[in-house]
Short mmCIF file of N, CA, C and O and ligand atoms in Angstrom, two decimals:
data_model
loop_
_atom_site.label_atom_id
_atom_site.label_comp_id
_atom_site.label_asym_id
_atom_site.label_seq_id
_atom_site.Cartn_x
_atom_site.Cartn_y
_atom_site.Cartn_z
N VAL A 195 103.42 112.24 102.79
CA VAL A 195 102.65 111.12 102.34
C VAL A 195 102.90 109.43 102.73
O VAL A 195 104.07 109.57 103.25
N LEU A 196 101.99 109.16 103.44
CA LEU A 196 102.58 107.84 103.74
C LEU A 196 102.81 106.96 102.84
O LEU A 196 101.40 106.36 102.73
N TYR A 197 103.37 105.48 102.93
CA TYR A 197 103.37 104.74 102.02
C TYR A 197 103.64 103.01 102.90
O TYR A 197 104.36 103.33 104.04
N LEU A 198 102.43 102.32 102.76
CA LEU A 198 103.34 100.61 102.93
C LEU A 198 103.32 100.54 101.77
O LEU A 198 102.78 99.99 101.21
N LYS A 199 104.79 99.79 102.32
CA LYS A 199 105.02 98.29 100.73
C LYS A 199 104.85 97.07 101.85
O LYS A 199 105.83 96.78 102.60
N ARG A 200 104.49 96.21 100.75
CA ARG A 200 104.70 94.87 101.18
C ARG A 200 105.25 93.91 100.51
O ARG A 200 104.83 94.09 99.26
N ARG A 201 106.05 92.71 100.24
CA ARG A 201 106.81 92.20 99.64
C ARG A 201 105.91 90.90 99.51
O ARG A 201 105.50 90.17 100.65
N TYR A 202 106.16 90.26 98.08
CA TYR A 202 105.46 88.55 98.30
C TYR A 202 106.69 87.85 97.24
O TYR A 202 107.33 89.01 96.12
N GLY A 203 107.01 87.15 96.75
CA GLY A 203 107.29 85.74 95.66
C GLY A 203 106.74 84.73 95.55
O GLY A 203 106.33 84.52 95.51
N PHE A 204 107.35 84.65 94.26
CA PHE A 204 107.03 83.49 93.84
C PHE A 204 107.62 83.47 92.50
O PHE A 204 108.89 83.82 91.94
N SER A 205 107.47 81.74 91.99
CA SER A 205 108.83 80.98 91.13
C SER A 205 108.32 80.99 89.77
O SER A 205 106.82 80.44 89.85
N ALA A 206 108.28 80.99 88.92
CA ALA A 206 107.69 80.84 87.18
C ALA A 206 108.53 80.78 86.17
O ALA A 206 110.03 81.32 86.05
N ALA A 207 107.76 80.57 84.92
CA ALA A 207 108.61 80.28 83.93
C ALA A 207 107.90 81.39 82.75
O ALA A 207 107.21 81.53 83.07
N HIS A 208 109.19 81.63 82.00
CA HIS A 208 108.42 82.25 80.57
C HIS A 208 109.00 82.18 79.83
O HIS A 208 109.99 81.62 79.78
N ARG A 209 108.50 82.45 78.93
CA ARG A 209 109.15 82.96 77.42
C ARG A 209 108.82 84.43 76.59
O ARG A 209 108.09 84.42 76.39
N LEU A 210 110.54 84.95 75.82
CA LEU A 210 109.74 86.45 75.56
C LEU A 210 109.17 86.13 73.70
O LEU A 210 110.85 85.85 73.91
N PHE A 211 109.15 87.05 73.66
CA PHE A 211 108.29 86.16 72.44
C PHE A 211 106.91 87.19 71.75
O PHE A 211 105.80 87.43 72.24
N ASN A 212 107.21 87.54 70.67
CA ASN A 212 106.24 88.26 70.02
C ASN A 212 105.61 87.38 68.48
O ASN A 212 106.79 87.40 67.71
N ALA A 213 104.53 87.07 68.75
CA ALA A 213 104.06 85.95 67.38
C ALA A 213 103.91 87.08 66.23
O ALA A 213 104.36 86.26 64.89
N SER A 214 104.45 88.04 66.36
CA SER A 214 104.11 88.71 65.04
C SER A 214 105.61 89.10 64.46
O SER A 214 106.44 89.44 63.40
N PHE A 215 106.78 88.32 65.07
CA PHE A 215 108.03 88.34 64.38
C PHE A 215 108.31 87.39 63.78
O PHE A 215 107.56 86.20 64.20
N ASP A 216 109.12 86.99 63.29
CA ASP A 216 109.42 85.58 62.57
C ASP A 216 110.54 84.89 63.29
O ASP A 216 110.77 85.76 64.59
N ASP A 217 111.52 83.72 63.54
CA ASP A 217 111.58 83.13 64.76
C ASP A 217 113.38 84.03 64.59
O ASP A 217 113.87 83.89 65.87
N ALA A 218 114.37 84.70 63.53
CA ALA A 218 114.66 85.35 63.88
C ALA A 218 114.82 86.17 64.37
O ALA A 218 116.06 86.66 65.69
N LYS A 219 113.98 87.03 63.85
CA LYS A 219 113.86 88.79 64.72
C LYS A 219 113.70 88.17 66.27
O LYS A 219 113.99 89.07 67.10
N ASN A 220 113.01 87.47 66.29
CA ASN A 220 112.32 86.88 67.99
C ASN A 220 113.73 86.28 68.56
O ASN A 220 113.93 87.14 69.35
N TRP A 221 114.45 86.22 68.24
CA TRP A 221 116.04 85.61 68.81
C TRP A 221 116.47 87.22 68.91
O TRP A 221 117.37 87.38 69.67
N LYS A 222 117.11 87.57 67.79
CA LYS A 222 117.46 88.64 67.50
C LYS A 222 116.99 89.68 68.77
O LYS A 222 118.06 90.87 69.51
N VAL A 223 115.83 90.04 69.48
CA VAL A 223 114.97 91.21 70.41
C VAL A 223 115.49 90.41 71.56
O VAL A 223 115.91 91.18 72.14
N PHE A 224 115.01 89.18 71.94
CA PHE A 224 115.03 88.78 73.11
C PHE A 224 115.56 87.59 73.53
O PHE A 224 116.06 87.04 74.30
N GLU A 225 116.59 87.29 72.33
CA GLU A 225 117.98 85.92 72.56
C GLU A 225 117.88 85.14 73.73
O GLU A 225 116.73 84.68 73.05
N LYS A 226 118.62 84.90 74.37
CA LYS A 226 118.32 83.77 75.08
C LYS A 226 116.58 83.40 75.94
O LYS A 226 116.40 82.48 76.34
N CYS A 227 116.31 84.94 76.00
CA CYS A 227 115.23 84.99 76.98
C CYS A 227 113.58 84.65 76.06
O CYS A 227 112.82 83.97 75.95
N ASN A 228 114.71 83.96 74.70
CA ASN A 228 113.22 83.55 73.92
C ASN A 228 113.93 81.88 73.65
O ASN A 228 113.03 81.79 72.63
N ASN A 229 114.27 81.51 74.15
CA ASN A 229 114.27 80.04 74.05
C ASN A 229 113.02 79.52 73.94
O ASN A 229 111.65 79.47 75.13
N PRO A 230 112.85 78.24 72.82
CA PRO A 230 111.21 78.00 72.95
C PRO A 230 110.86 77.56 74.01
O PRO A 230 109.80 77.32 74.11
N ASN A 231 111.74 76.41 75.23
CA ASN A 231 110.91 75.83 76.14
C ASN A 231 110.75 76.53 77.42
O ASN A 231 110.26 76.37 78.16
N GLY A 232 111.69 78.14 77.31
CA GLY A 232 111.34 78.96 78.91
C GLY A 232 112.45 79.32 79.30
O GLY A 232 113.42 78.05 79.01
N HIS A 233 112.27 80.12 80.11
CA HIS A 233 113.80 79.74 81.60
C HIS A 233 112.53 80.08 82.85
O HIS A 233 111.86 80.66 82.19
N GLY A 234 113.84 80.19 83.95
CA GLY A 234 112.39 80.14 85.12
C GLY A 234 113.40 81.85 86.28
O GLY A 234 114.19 82.15 85.27
N HIS A 235 112.33 82.21 86.54
CA HIS A 235 113.08 83.29 87.10
C HIS A 235 112.04 82.93 89.07
O HIS A 235 111.29 82.62 88.92
N ASN A 236 112.77 83.92 89.62
CA ASN A 236 112.38 83.73 91.43
C ASN A 236 111.98 85.25 91.73
O ASN A 236 112.43 86.51 91.82
N TYR A 237 110.58 85.82 91.16
CA TYR A 237 110.04 87.13 90.94
C TYR A 237 110.41 87.36 92.51
O TYR A 237 110.20 86.69 93.42
N GLU A 238 110.16 89.08 92.61
CA GLU A 238 109.89 89.78 93.90
C GLU A 238 108.93 91.08 93.16
O GLU A 238 109.39 91.36 92.85
N LEU A 239 107.68 90.81 94.44
CA LEU A 239 106.85 91.70 93.61
C LEU A 239 106.83 92.24 94.98
O LEU A 239 106.53 92.30 95.56
N GLU A 240 106.88 93.88 95.16
CA GLU A 240 106.75 94.63 95.74
C GLU A 240 104.96 95.56 95.52
O GLU A 240 104.98 96.32 94.53
N LEU A 241 104.40 95.74 96.64
CA LEU A 241 103.09 96.87 96.61
C LEU A 241 103.29 97.82 97.58
O LEU A 241 103.64 97.97 98.17
N ILE A 242 103.58 99.06 96.83
CA ILE A 242 103.16 100.55 97.41
C ILE A 242 101.75 100.77 97.50
O ILE A 242 100.94 100.70 96.51
N LEU A 243 101.52 101.29 98.33
CA LEU A 243 99.99 101.32 99.06
C LEU A 243 100.04 102.68 99.67
O LEU A 243 100.63 102.76 100.53
N SER A 244 99.34 103.66 99.90
CA SER A 244 98.55 104.26 100.83
C SER A 244 97.64 104.72 100.75
O SER A 244 96.61 104.03 99.82
N GLY A 245 96.71 105.55 102.10
CA GLY A 245 95.81 106.01 102.68
C GLY A 245 95.87 106.22 103.92
O GLY A 245 96.54 106.40 104.40
N PRO A 246 95.01 106.57 104.19
CA PRO A 246 94.78 107.45 105.45
C PRO A 246 94.75 106.26 106.61
O PRO A 246 94.83 104.67 106.55
N LEU A 247 95.75 106.47 108.01
CA LEU A 247 96.33 105.51 108.77
C LEU A 247 94.96 105.63 109.77
O LEU A 247 94.20 106.63 110.12
N ASP A 248 94.52 104.70 110.11
CA ASP A 248 93.40 103.84 110.78
C ASP A 248 94.04 104.13 112.26
O ASP A 248 95.35 103.85 112.71
N ALA A 249 93.06 105.35 112.54
CA ALA A 249 93.54 106.05 114.08
C ALA A 249 93.75 104.73 115.25
O ALA A 249 94.58 104.78 115.93
N ASP A 250 92.99 103.40 115.22
CA ASP A 250 93.01 102.19 116.26
C ASP A 250 93.53 101.14 116.18
O ASP A 250 94.26 100.92 116.90
N SER A 251 94.06 101.30 114.62
CA SER A 251 95.11 99.84 114.24
C SER A 251 96.20 100.52 114.11
O SER A 251 97.14 100.28 113.88
N GLY A 252 96.22 101.85 113.38
CA GLY A 252 97.94 102.51 113.09
C GLY A 252 97.71 102.01 112.14
O GLY A 252 99.61 101.86 111.52
N MET A 253 97.34 101.12 111.16
CA MET A 253 97.67 100.49 110.10
C MET A 253 97.52 101.61 108.35
O MET A 253 95.62 101.97 108.59
N VAL A 254 97.38 101.91 107.93
CA VAL A 254 96.78 101.96 106.99
C VAL A 254 96.71 100.49 105.53
O VAL A 254 95.29 100.98 105.44
N VAL A 255 96.63 99.81 105.90
CA VAL A 255 95.85 98.60 105.58
C VAL A 255 96.25 97.04 106.52
O VAL A 255 97.34 97.31 107.00
N ASN A 256 95.46 96.33 106.63
CA ASN A 256 95.45 94.65 107.73
C ASN A 256 96.25 94.02 107.02
O ASN A 256 96.19 93.55 105.78
N ILE A 257 97.24 94.50 107.31
CA ILE A 257 98.31 92.85 106.40
C ILE A 257 97.77 91.55 106.19
O ILE A 257 97.91 90.97 105.04
N LEU A 258 97.13 91.51 107.02
CA LEU A 258 96.52 90.20 107.22
C LEU A 258 95.71 89.77 105.54
O LEU A 258 95.42 88.65 105.36
N ASP A 259 94.63 90.77 106.04
CA ASP A 259 93.82 90.74 104.88
C ASP A 259 93.87 90.54 103.37
O ASP A 259 94.19 90.51 102.54
N LEU A 260 94.99 91.83 103.52
CA LEU A 260 95.87 92.06 102.26
C LEU A 260 96.33 90.83 102.07
O LEU A 260 96.39 90.61 100.80
N ASP A 261 97.36 90.07 103.02
CA ASP A 261 97.78 88.60 102.14
C ASP A 261 96.59 88.05 101.85
O ASP A 261 97.35 86.87 100.49
N GLN A 262 95.52 87.54 102.05
CA GLN A 262 94.77 86.73 101.55
C GLN A 262 94.40 87.39 100.47
O GLN A 262 93.95 86.32 99.58
N ILE A 263 93.99 88.32 99.92
CA ILE A 263 93.54 88.88 98.94
C ILE A 263 94.42 88.44 97.90
O ILE A 263 94.40 87.83 97.24
N VAL A 264 95.70 88.96 97.96
CA VAL A 264 97.44 88.65 96.93
C VAL A 264 97.34 87.79 96.80
O VAL A 264 97.71 87.04 95.49
N GLU A 265 97.37 86.34 97.85
CA GLU A 265 97.98 85.29 97.35
C GLU A 265 96.77 84.66 96.83
O GLU A 265 96.93 83.94 95.84
N GLU A 266 95.60 84.87 96.75
CA GLU A 266 93.99 84.11 96.58
C GLU A 266 93.94 84.25 94.74
O GLU A 266 93.98 83.67 93.88
N GLN A 267 94.27 86.06 95.13
CA GLN A 267 93.99 86.58 94.00
C GLN A 267 94.92 86.28 91.91
O GLN A 267 94.70 86.71 91.39
N LEU A 268 95.80 86.56 93.14
CA LEU A 268 97.13 86.69 92.30
C LEU A 268 98.51 85.54 92.45
O LEU A 268 99.08 84.58 91.82
N ILE A 269 98.86 85.54 93.45
CA ILE A 269 100.08 84.79 93.58
C ILE A 269 99.89 83.26 93.12
O ILE A 269 101.00 82.25 93.17
N GLU A 270 98.26 82.38 93.85
CA GLU A 270 98.15 81.33 93.63
C GLU A 270 98.55 80.78 91.77
O GLU A 270 98.47 79.77 91.66
N HIS A 271 97.89 82.01 91.36
CA HIS A 271 98.02 81.85 90.03
C HIS A 271 98.95 81.67 88.73
O HIS A 271 99.02 81.71 87.60
N VAL A 272 100.49 82.75 89.39
CA VAL A 272 101.55 83.14 89.20
C VAL A 272 102.23 81.57 89.57
O VAL A 272 103.34 81.17 88.28
N ASP A 273 102.33 81.53 90.44
CA ASP A 273 103.42 80.51 92.16
C ASP A 273 103.54 79.04 90.77
O ASP A 273 102.71 78.44 91.15
N HIS A 274 104.92 78.49 90.07
CA HIS A 274 105.43 77.50 89.84
C HIS A 274 103.92 77.54 88.15
O HIS A 274 104.10 75.98 88.40
N LYS A 275 103.70 78.13 87.48
CA LYS A 275 103.52 78.10 86.33
C LYS A 275 104.22 78.72 85.73
O LYS A 275 105.28 79.45 85.56
N HIS A 276 103.83 78.11 84.06
CA HIS A 276 104.93 78.83 82.97
C HIS A 276 104.02 79.89 82.29
O HIS A 276 102.33 79.47 82.01
N LEU A 277 104.38 81.58 82.73
CA LEU A 277 103.16 82.52 82.60
C LEU A 277 102.71 82.68 81.12
O LEU A 277 101.61 83.45 80.95
N ASN A 278 102.95 82.42 80.03
CA ASN A 278 103.07 82.17 78.48
C ASN A 278 101.68 81.65 78.89
O ASN A 278 100.79 81.49 77.58
N LEU A 279 101.73 80.46 79.46
CA LEU A 279 100.51 79.06 79.13
C LEU A 279 99.45 79.40 79.87
O LEU A 279 98.59 78.50 79.78
N ASP A 280 99.69 79.04 81.14
CA ASP A 280 99.08 78.79 82.44
C ASP A 280 97.81 79.62 83.56
O ASP A 280 97.31 79.05 83.59
N VAL A 281 98.27 80.92 82.57
CA VAL A 281 97.59 81.81 83.52
C VAL A 281 96.64 83.13 82.62
O VAL A 281 97.09 83.75 81.38
N PRO A 282 95.43 82.59 82.83
CA PRO A 282 94.80 83.15 82.17
C PRO A 282 94.64 84.29 81.62
O PRO A 282 93.90 85.62 80.57
N PHE A 283 95.03 85.20 82.82
CA PHE A 283 95.00 86.63 82.67
C PHE A 283 95.68 86.91 81.96
O PHE A 283 95.92 88.72 82.13
N LEU A 284 97.11 86.79 81.79
CA LEU A 284 98.31 87.06 80.80
C LEU A 284 97.72 86.58 79.17
O LEU A 284 98.92 86.67 78.71
N GLN A 285 96.90 85.89 79.39
CA GLN A 285 96.84 85.40 78.02
C GLN A 285 97.55 86.40 76.71
O GLN A 285 96.76 87.41 76.83
N GLY A 286 98.46 86.42 75.83
CA GLY A 286 98.45 86.96 74.64
C GLY A 286 99.17 88.13 75.53
O GLY A 286 99.02 89.17 74.34
N ILE A 287 99.44 88.68 76.05
CA ILE A 287 100.59 89.66 76.61
C ILE A 287 102.12 88.71 76.70
O ILE A 287 102.20 87.33 76.91
N ASN A 288 102.84 89.47 76.30
CA ASN A 288 104.44 89.08 75.97
C ASN A 288 105.26 89.53 77.44
O ASN A 288 104.94 90.17 77.85
N PRO A 289 104.97 88.24 78.31
CA PRO A 289 105.20 88.79 79.45
C PRO A 289 106.86 89.32 80.46
O PRO A 289 107.41 88.48 80.67
N THR A 290 107.01 90.25 79.73
CA THR A 290 108.71 90.86 80.37
C THR A 290 108.31 91.47 81.65
O THR A 290 107.05 91.35 81.51
N ALA A 291 108.97 91.88 81.64
CA ALA A 291 108.88 92.09 83.59
C ALA A 291 107.82 93.37 83.72
O ALA A 291 106.94 93.71 84.92
N GLU A 292 107.95 94.68 82.70
CA GLU A 292 107.20 95.47 82.53
C GLU A 292 105.45 94.98 81.94
O GLU A 292 105.24 95.55 82.78
N ASN A 293 105.52 94.52 81.12
CA ASN A 293 104.45 94.07 81.26
C ASN A 293 103.79 93.12 82.26
O ASN A 293 102.57 93.42 82.56
N LEU A 294 104.57 92.33 82.84
CA LEU A 294 104.13 91.84 84.15
C LEU A 294 103.51 92.72 85.30
O LEU A 294 102.82 92.64 85.91
N ALA A 295 104.25 93.78 85.39
CA ALA A 295 103.95 94.75 86.36
C ALA A 295 102.88 95.00 86.10
O ALA A 295 102.38 95.94 87.34
N ILE A 296 102.25 95.94 84.64
CA ILE A 296 101.01 97.01 84.56
C ILE A 296 100.02 95.42 84.57
O ILE A 296 99.03 96.06 85.49
N ALA A 297 100.89 94.45 83.93
CA ALA A 297 99.48 93.37 84.54
C ALA A 297 98.53 93.23 85.64
O ALA A 297 97.43 92.74 86.59
N PHE A 298 99.49 93.28 87.03
CA PHE A 298 99.55 92.62 88.17
C PHE A 298 99.24 94.18 88.69
O PHE A 298 97.97 94.00 89.79
N TYR A 299 99.22 94.95 88.34
CA TYR A 299 98.77 95.98 88.97
C TYR A 299 97.65 96.43 88.79
O TYR A 299 96.75 97.23 89.43
N GLU A 300 97.01 96.21 87.18
CA GLU A 300 95.64 96.39 87.03
C GLU A 300 94.58 94.91 87.41
O GLU A 300 93.76 95.85 87.81
N ARG A 301 95.28 93.86 87.89
CA ARG A 301 94.63 92.93 88.56
C ARG A 301 94.59 93.58 90.07
O ARG A 301 92.83 92.81 90.65
N LEU A 302 95.43 93.78 90.72
CA LEU A 302 95.54 93.98 92.24
C LEU A 302 94.60 95.38 92.31
O LEU A 302 93.66 95.51 93.13
N HIS A 303 94.61 96.91 91.59
CA HIS A 303 94.24 97.60 91.78
C HIS A 303 92.85 97.87 92.74
O HIS A 303 92.55 98.39 93.74
N PRO A 304 91.96 97.03 91.52
CA PRO A 304 90.15 97.02 92.08
C PRO A 304 90.51 96.10 93.74
O PRO A 304 88.83 96.15 93.85
N LEU A 305 91.40 95.45 94.41
CA LEU A 305 91.28 94.38 95.18
C LEU A 305 91.46 95.21 96.60
O LEU A 305 91.19 93.90 97.70
N ILE A 306 92.43 95.65 96.71
CA ILE A 306 92.65 96.17 97.49
C ILE A 306 91.98 96.51 98.73
O ILE A 306 90.45 97.55 98.86
N PRO A 307 91.69 96.29 100.06
CA PRO A 307 90.80 96.21 101.23
C PRO A 307 90.93 97.73 101.80
O PRO A 307 91.58 98.36 101.94
N GLY A 308 89.57 98.18 101.95
CA GLY A 308 90.05 99.10 103.24
C GLY A 308 89.47 100.24 102.10
O GLY A 308 89.61 100.44 100.99
N LYS A 309 90.53 101.06 102.78
CA LYS A 309 90.37 102.32 102.46
C LYS A 309 91.55 103.10 101.18
O LYS A 309 91.78 103.83 101.19
N ALA A 310 92.41 102.18 101.40
CA ALA A 310 94.03 102.16 101.24
C ALA A 310 93.66 102.20 99.83
O ALA A 310 93.04 101.44 99.06
N VAL A 311 94.89 102.73 99.01
CA VAL A 311 94.90 102.31 97.71
C VAL A 311 95.99 102.10 97.30
O VAL A 311 97.55 102.18 97.27
N LEU A 312 96.32 100.97 96.24
CA LEU A 312 97.32 100.36 95.27
C LEU A 312 98.04 101.91 94.38
O LEU A 312 97.40 102.03 93.58
N VAL A 313 99.55 102.58 95.38
CA VAL A 313 100.00 103.30 94.03
C VAL A 313 100.16 102.92 93.17
O VAL A 313 100.99 103.48 92.05
N GLY A 314 101.54 101.79 93.95
CA GLY A 314 102.23 101.28 92.33
C GLY A 314 102.64 99.64 92.38
O GLY A 314 102.18 99.20 93.91
N VAL A 315 103.38 98.98 91.62
CA VAL A 315 104.29 97.83 92.19
C VAL A 315 105.34 98.01 91.17
O VAL A 315 106.00 98.12 90.71
N ARG A 316 106.22 97.21 92.56
CA ARG A 316 107.74 97.09 91.78
C ARG A 316 107.71 95.13 91.18
O ARG A 316 108.07 94.71 92.58
N LEU A 317 108.63 94.63 89.99
CA LEU A 317 108.77 94.04 89.75
C LEU A 317 110.39 93.53 89.85
O LEU A 317 110.90 93.86 88.83
N GLN A 318 110.60 92.99 90.28
CA GLN A 318 111.66 92.66 90.45
C GLN A 318 112.25 90.89 89.98
O GLN A 318 111.65 89.93 90.33
N GLU A 319 112.68 90.84 88.20
CA GLU A 319 112.70 89.55 88.16
C GLU A 319 113.81 88.96 88.59
O GLU A 319 114.34 87.42 88.38
N SER A 320 115.17 90.11 88.14
CA SER A 320 116.48 89.20 88.19
C SER A 320 117.62 89.96 89.02
O SER A 320 116.64 91.62 89.32
N LYS A 321 118.49 90.20 89.58
CA LYS A 321 119.15 90.84 90.34
C LYS A 321 119.39 92.25 89.61
O LYS A 321 119.36 93.25 90.74
N ASN A 322 119.24 92.49 88.20
CA ASN A 322 119.41 93.24 87.75
C ASN A 322 118.50 94.39 86.86
O ASN A 322 118.75 94.98 86.06
N ASN A 323 117.29 93.25 87.29
CA ASN A 323 116.03 93.27 86.41
C ASN A 323 114.82 93.86 86.53
O ASN A 323 114.61 93.00 87.73
N LEU A 324 114.35 95.43 86.65
CA LEU A 324 113.34 95.23 87.63
C LEU A 324 112.18 96.42 87.21
O LEU A 324 113.15 97.12 86.21
N ALA A 325 110.95 96.73 86.68
CA ALA A 325 110.42 96.94 86.38
C ALA A 325 109.26 97.59 87.37
O ALA A 325 108.91 97.17 88.38
N GLU A 326 108.26 98.82 87.27
CA GLU A 326 107.92 99.44 88.54
C GLU A 326 106.77 100.86 87.62
O GLU A 326 107.09 100.74 86.27
N TYR A 327 105.14 99.94 87.96
CA TYR A 327 104.36 100.81 87.29
C TYR A 327 103.55 101.37 88.87
O TYR A 327 103.31 100.80 89.26
N TYR A 328 102.79 102.58 88.56
CA TYR A 328 102.15 103.18 89.13
C TYR A 328 100.82 104.07 88.18
O TYR A 328 100.25 104.46 88.85
N GLY A 329 100.86 103.17 87.41
CA GLY A 329 99.32 103.09 86.64
C GLY A 329 99.31 104.16 86.05
O GLY A 329 100.07 104.76 85.64
N GLN A 330 97.66 104.23 85.56
CA GLN A 330 97.96 105.86 83.80
C GLN A 330 98.04 107.24 84.95
O GLN A 330 97.02 107.34 85.78
N ALA A 331 98.55 108.04 83.70
CA ALA A 331 98.97 109.12 84.57
C ALA A 331 98.26 110.08 84.20
O ALA A 331 97.73 109.47 83.29
N PRO A 332 97.43 111.20 84.84
CA PRO A 332 95.99 111.43 84.37
C PRO A 332 96.71 112.39 83.06
O PRO A 332 97.98 113.06 82.84
N ALA A 333 95.52 112.69 82.01
CA ALA A 333 96.05 112.85 80.16
C ALA A 333 96.07 114.60 81.07
O ALA A 333 96.70 115.18 79.89
N VAL A 334 95.65 114.95 81.47
CA VAL A 334 95.36 116.54 81.68
C VAL A 334 95.87 116.67 83.13
O VAL A 334 95.29 116.31 84.35
N PRO A 335 96.50 117.91 83.95
CA PRO A 335 96.89 118.06 85.04
C PRO A 335 95.43 118.44 85.30
O PRO A 335 94.59 118.93 85.30
N LEU A 336 95.14 117.32 86.69
CA LEU A 336 94.64 117.65 88.02
C LEU A 336 94.38 119.52 88.22
O LEU A 336 95.11 119.86 88.65
N VAL A 337 92.98 120.07 88.49
CA VAL A 337 92.52 121.50 88.62
C VAL A 337 92.29 120.99 90.65
O VAL A 337 90.84 120.64 89.74
N LEU A 338 92.52 121.87 91.20
CA LEU A 338 91.16 121.96 92.32
C LEU A 338 90.31 122.48 92.08
O LEU A 338 90.40 123.76 91.61
N GLN A 339 89.26 122.35 92.31
CA GLN A 339 87.97 123.35 92.26
C GLN A 339 88.02 123.71 93.24
O GLN A 339 87.87 123.79 94.60
N THR A 340 87.89 125.14 92.74
CA THR A 340 87.61 126.31 94.08
C THR A 340 86.63 127.05 94.05
O THR A 340 86.51 127.91 95.34
N SER A 341 85.75 126.39 94.12
CA SER A 341 84.21 127.03 93.97
C SER A 341 83.56 126.05 93.78
O SER A 341 83.61 124.54 93.70
NI1 NI B 537 113.78 86.45 81.64
#
């Protein structure tokens, strides 16, 4: 299996918060990440793609095309933004690394150009914290059609 990985970076603020918790419980669960005015991270996003190798280009996906889509459809929407407040497609989501990885995967999965497929995303939030998401696992094991 051939994978192509491509990295992007952005800086953003967020606040970990659950509206159904009271202030004390929000602080107990999220502690300093619950700071009312937020805090920032320099995020690193890695896309993991797979697909047939194009014999003419030697590529799984044209990086120039991929970069344009990812920049326009994702990075421009989140870079130098407050993820709780400024990003319509993240509204109502508690912006943990886990939830962001899922949201970014779901947003980018239908947009990948050519025959490549987005296998997963890896979102690094800080030196010691990262989340990876590889989409929904099939509910039942896949069985090859034999006839
Ligand atoms: Ni944080």
